[in-house]
Short mmCIF file of N, CA and C in Angstrom, two decimals:
data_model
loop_
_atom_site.label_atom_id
_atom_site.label_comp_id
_atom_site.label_asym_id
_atom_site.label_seq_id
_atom_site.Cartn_x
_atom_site.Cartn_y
_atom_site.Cartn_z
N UNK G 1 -1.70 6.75 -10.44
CA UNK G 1 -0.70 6.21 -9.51
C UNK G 1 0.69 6.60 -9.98
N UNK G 2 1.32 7.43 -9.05
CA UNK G 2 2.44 7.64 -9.51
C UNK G 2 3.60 6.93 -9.16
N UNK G 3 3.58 5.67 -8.50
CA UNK G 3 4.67 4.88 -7.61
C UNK G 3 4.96 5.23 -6.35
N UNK G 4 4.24 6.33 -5.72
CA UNK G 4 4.64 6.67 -4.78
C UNK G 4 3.71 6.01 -3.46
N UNK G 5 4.42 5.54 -2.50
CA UNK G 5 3.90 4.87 -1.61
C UNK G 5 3.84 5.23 -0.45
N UNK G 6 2.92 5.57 0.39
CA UNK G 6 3.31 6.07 2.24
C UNK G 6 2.93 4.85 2.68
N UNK G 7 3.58 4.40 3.74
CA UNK G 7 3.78 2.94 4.86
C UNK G 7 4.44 3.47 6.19
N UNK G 8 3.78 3.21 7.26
CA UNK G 8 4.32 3.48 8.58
C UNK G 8 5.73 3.20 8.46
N UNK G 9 6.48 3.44 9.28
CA UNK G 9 8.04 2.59 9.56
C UNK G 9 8.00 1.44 10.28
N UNK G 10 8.80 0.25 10.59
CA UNK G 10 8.47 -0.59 11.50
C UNK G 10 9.81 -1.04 12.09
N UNK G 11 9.33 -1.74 13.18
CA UNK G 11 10.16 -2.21 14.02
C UNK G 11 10.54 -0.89 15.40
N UNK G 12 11.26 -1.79 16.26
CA UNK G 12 11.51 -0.57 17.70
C UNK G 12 12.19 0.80 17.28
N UNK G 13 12.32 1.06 16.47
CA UNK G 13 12.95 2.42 15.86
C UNK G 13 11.82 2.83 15.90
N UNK G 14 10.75 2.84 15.00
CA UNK G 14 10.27 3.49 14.50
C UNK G 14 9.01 4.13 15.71
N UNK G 15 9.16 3.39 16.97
CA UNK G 15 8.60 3.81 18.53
C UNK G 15 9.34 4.48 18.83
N UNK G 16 10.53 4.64 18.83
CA UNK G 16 11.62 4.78 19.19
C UNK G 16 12.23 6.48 20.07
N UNK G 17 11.64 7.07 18.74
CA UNK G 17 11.55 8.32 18.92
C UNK G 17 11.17 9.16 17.84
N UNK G 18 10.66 10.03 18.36
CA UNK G 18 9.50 10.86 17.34
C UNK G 18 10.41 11.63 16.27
N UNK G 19 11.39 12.16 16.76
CA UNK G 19 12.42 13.13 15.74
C UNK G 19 13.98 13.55 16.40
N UNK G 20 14.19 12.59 15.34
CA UNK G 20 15.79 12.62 15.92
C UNK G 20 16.05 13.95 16.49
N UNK G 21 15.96 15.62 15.94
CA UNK G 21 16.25 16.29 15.78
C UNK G 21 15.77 17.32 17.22
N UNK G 22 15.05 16.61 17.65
CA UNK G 22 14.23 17.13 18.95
C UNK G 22 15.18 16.15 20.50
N UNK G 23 15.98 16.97 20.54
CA UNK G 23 16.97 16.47 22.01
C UNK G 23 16.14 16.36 23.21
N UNK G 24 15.01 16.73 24.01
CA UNK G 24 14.69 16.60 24.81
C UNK G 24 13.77 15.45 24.84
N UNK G 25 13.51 15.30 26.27
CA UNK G 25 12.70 14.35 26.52
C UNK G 25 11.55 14.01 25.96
N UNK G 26 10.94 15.09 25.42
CA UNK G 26 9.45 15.32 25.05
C UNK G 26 9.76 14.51 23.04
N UNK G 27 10.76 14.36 22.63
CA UNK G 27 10.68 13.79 21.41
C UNK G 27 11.07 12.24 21.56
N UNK G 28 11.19 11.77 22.46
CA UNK G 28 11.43 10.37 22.70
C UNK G 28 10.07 9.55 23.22
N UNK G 29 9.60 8.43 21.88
CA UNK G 29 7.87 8.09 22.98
C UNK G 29 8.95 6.85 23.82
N UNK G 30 8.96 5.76 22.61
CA UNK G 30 9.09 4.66 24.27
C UNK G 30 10.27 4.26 24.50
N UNK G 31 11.34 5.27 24.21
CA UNK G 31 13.11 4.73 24.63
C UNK G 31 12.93 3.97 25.56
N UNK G 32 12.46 5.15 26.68
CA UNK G 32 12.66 4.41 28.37
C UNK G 32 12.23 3.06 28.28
N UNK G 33 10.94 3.18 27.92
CA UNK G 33 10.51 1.72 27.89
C UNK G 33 10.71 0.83 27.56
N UNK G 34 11.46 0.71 26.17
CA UNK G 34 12.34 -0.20 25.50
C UNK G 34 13.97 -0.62 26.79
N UNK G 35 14.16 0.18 26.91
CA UNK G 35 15.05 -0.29 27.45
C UNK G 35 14.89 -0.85 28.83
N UNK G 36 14.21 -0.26 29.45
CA UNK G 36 13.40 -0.95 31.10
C UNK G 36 13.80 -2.29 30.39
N UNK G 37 12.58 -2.68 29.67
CA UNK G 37 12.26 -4.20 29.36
C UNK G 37 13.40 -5.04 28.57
N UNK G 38 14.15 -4.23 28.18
CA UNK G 38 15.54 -4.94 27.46
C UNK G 38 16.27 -5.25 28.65
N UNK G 39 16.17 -4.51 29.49
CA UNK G 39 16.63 -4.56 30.82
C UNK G 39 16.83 -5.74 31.80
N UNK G 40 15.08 -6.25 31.34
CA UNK G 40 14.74 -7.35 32.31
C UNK G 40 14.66 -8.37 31.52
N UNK G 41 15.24 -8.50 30.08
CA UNK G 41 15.26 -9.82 30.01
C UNK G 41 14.63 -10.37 28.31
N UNK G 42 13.85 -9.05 28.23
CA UNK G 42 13.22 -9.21 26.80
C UNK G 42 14.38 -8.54 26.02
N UNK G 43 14.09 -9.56 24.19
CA UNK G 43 15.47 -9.52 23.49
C UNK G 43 14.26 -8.52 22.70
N UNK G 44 15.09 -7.28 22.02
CA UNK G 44 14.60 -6.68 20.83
C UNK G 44 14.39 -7.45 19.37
N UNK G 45 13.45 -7.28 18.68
CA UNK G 45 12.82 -8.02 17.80
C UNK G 45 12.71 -9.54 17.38
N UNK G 46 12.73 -9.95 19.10
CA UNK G 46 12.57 -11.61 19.67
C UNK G 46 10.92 -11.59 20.52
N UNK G 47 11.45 -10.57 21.01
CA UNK G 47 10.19 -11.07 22.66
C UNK G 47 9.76 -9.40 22.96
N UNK G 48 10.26 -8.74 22.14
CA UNK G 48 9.71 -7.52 22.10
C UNK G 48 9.44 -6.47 20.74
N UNK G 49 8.73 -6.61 20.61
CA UNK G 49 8.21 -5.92 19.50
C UNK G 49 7.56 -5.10 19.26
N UNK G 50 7.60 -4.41 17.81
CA UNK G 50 6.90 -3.17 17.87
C UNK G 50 6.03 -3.25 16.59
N UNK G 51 4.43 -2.93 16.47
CA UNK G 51 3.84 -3.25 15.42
C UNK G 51 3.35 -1.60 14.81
N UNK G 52 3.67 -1.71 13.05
CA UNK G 52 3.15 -0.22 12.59
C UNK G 52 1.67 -0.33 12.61
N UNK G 53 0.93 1.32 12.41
CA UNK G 53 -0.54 1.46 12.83
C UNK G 53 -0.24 2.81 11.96
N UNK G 54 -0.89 2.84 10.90
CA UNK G 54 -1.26 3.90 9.67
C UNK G 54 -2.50 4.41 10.13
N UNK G 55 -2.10 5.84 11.36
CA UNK G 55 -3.45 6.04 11.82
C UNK G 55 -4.12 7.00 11.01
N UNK G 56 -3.11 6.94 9.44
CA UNK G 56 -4.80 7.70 8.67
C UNK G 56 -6.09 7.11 7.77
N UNK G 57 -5.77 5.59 8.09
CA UNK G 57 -6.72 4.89 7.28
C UNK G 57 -7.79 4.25 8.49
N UNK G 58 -8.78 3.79 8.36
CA UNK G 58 -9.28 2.97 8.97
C UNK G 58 -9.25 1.48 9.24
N UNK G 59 -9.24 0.47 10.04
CA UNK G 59 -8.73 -0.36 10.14
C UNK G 59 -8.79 -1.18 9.06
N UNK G 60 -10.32 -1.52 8.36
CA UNK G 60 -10.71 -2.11 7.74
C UNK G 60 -10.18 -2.15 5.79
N UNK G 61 -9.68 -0.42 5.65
CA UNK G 61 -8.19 -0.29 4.83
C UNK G 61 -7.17 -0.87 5.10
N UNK G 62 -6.56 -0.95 6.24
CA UNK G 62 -5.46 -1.37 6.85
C UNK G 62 -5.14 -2.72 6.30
N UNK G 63 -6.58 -3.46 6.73
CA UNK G 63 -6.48 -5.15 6.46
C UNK G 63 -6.53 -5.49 5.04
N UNK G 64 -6.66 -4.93 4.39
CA UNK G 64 -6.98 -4.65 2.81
C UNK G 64 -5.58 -4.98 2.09
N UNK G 65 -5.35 -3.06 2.80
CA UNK G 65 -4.54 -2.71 1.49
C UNK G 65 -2.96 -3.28 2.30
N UNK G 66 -2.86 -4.09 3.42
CA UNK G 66 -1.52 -4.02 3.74
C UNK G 66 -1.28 -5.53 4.60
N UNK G 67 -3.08 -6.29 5.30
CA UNK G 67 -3.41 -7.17 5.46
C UNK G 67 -2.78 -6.76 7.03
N UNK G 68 -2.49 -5.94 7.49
CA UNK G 68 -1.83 -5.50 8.69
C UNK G 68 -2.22 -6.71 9.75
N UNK G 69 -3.81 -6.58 9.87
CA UNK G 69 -3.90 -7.47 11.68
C UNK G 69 -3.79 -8.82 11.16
N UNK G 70 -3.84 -9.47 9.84
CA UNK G 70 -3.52 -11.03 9.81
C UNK G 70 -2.05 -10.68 9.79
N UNK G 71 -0.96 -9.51 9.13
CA UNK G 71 0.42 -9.89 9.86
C UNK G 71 0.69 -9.67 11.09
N UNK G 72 -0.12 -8.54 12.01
CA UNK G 72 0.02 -8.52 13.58
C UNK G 72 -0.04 -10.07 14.06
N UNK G 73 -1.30 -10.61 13.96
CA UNK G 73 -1.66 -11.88 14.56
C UNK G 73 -0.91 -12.92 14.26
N UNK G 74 -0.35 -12.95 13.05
CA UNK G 74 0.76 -14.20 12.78
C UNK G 74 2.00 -14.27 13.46
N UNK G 75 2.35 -12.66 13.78
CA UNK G 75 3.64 -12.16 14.18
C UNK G 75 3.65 -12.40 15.63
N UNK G 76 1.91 -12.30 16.70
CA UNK G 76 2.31 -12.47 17.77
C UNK G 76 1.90 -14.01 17.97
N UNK G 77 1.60 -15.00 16.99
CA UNK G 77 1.84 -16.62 17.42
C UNK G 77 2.59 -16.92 17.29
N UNK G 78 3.61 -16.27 16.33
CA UNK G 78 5.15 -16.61 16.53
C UNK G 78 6.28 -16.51 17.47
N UNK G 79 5.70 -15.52 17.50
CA UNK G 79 6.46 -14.68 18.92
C UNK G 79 6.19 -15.72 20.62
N UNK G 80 4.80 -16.42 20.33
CA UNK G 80 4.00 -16.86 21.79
C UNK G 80 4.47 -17.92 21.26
#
């Protein structure tokens, strides 16, 4: 182990857009969408949220090594 750690990014950024560096439409996943819904009423990291997903492990790593869906699930009874 060398200290070195990989972890998704989190929060609406990290949906946000795929690479700053890519100007067109095609590098942006859910701007639009974020903002539609900011639009109508949902507050960013209140009532809208964005959860990380490390799609190179399997879930059952996930819950392990990072406990991911007991913090998804806590995060959306808080949220409800």
């Amino acid at each position: 182990d060398d200290g070195c750690r990989a972890r998704p990014d989190e929060g609406l950024d990290a949906v946000t857009q795929v690479d700053e560096s890519i100007q067109l439409s095609t590098g942006y996943l859910f701007r639009p969408l974020i903002h539609l819904l900011a639009g109508m009423g949902y507050e960013p990291e209140q009532t809208l949220l964005a959860h990380p997903y490390d799609w190179r492990l399997p879930p059952g790593h996930l819950e392990t090594r990072d406990a991911a869906f007991s913090r998804l699930q806590q995060r959306i009874e808080n949220t409800v």
